[in-house]
Coordinates of C-alpha atoms in Angstrom, one line a residue:
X1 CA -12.2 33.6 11.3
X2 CA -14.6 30.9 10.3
X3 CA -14.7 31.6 7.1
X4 CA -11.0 31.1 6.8
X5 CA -11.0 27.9 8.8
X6 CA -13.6 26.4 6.2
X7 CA -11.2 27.7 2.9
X8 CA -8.5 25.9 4.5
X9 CA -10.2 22.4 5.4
X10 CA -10.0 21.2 1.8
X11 CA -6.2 21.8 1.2
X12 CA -5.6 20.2 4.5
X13 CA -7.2 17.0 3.6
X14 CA -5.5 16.8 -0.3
X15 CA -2.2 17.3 2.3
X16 CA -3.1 14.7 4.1
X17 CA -4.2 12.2 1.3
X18 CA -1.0 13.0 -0.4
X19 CA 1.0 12.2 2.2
X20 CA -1.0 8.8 3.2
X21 CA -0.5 7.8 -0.6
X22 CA 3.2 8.6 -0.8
X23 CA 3.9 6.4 2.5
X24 CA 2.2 3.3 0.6
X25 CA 3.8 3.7 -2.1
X26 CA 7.4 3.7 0.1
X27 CA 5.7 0.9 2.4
X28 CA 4.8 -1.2 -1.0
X29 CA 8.6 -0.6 -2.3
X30 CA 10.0 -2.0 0.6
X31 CA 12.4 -4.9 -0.5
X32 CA 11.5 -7.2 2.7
X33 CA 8.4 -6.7 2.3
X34 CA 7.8 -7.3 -1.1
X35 CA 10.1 -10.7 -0.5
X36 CA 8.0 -11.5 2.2
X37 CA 4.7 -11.2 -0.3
X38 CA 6.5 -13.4 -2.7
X39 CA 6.9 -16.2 -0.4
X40 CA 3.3 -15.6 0.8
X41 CA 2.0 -15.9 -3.3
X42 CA 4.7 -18.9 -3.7
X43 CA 3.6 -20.9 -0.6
X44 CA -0.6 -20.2 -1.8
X45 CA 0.2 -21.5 -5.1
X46 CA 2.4 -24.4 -3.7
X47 CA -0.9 -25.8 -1.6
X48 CA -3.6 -24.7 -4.3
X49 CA -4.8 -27.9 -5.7
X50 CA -6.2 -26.1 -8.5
X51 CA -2.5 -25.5 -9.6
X52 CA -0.9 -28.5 -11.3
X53 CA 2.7 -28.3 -12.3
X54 CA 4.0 -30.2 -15.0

């Protein structure tokens, strides 16, 4: 019984770590929220005083 407990622990985990990456990958592809980064980036750059625009 142990034995097949342990040989199943590893499959389990690539299960779960698949999973966990395909829901960032839908999480990073969401329209709002990538809009919402893009205002974040704009608004940095717009009070960086390293920036200068020309």
């Amino acid at each position: 019984m142990l034995k097949d407990l342990e040989s199943l622990i590893p499959p389990t985990i690539m299960a779960v770590a698949f999973v966990a990456v395909v829901i960032t990958i839908l999480r990073s592809q969401n329209p709002r929220r990538r809009e919402a980064a893009r205002r974040r980036e704009r608004a940095a750059e717009e009070a960086d005083p390293r920036i200068h625009k020309s």
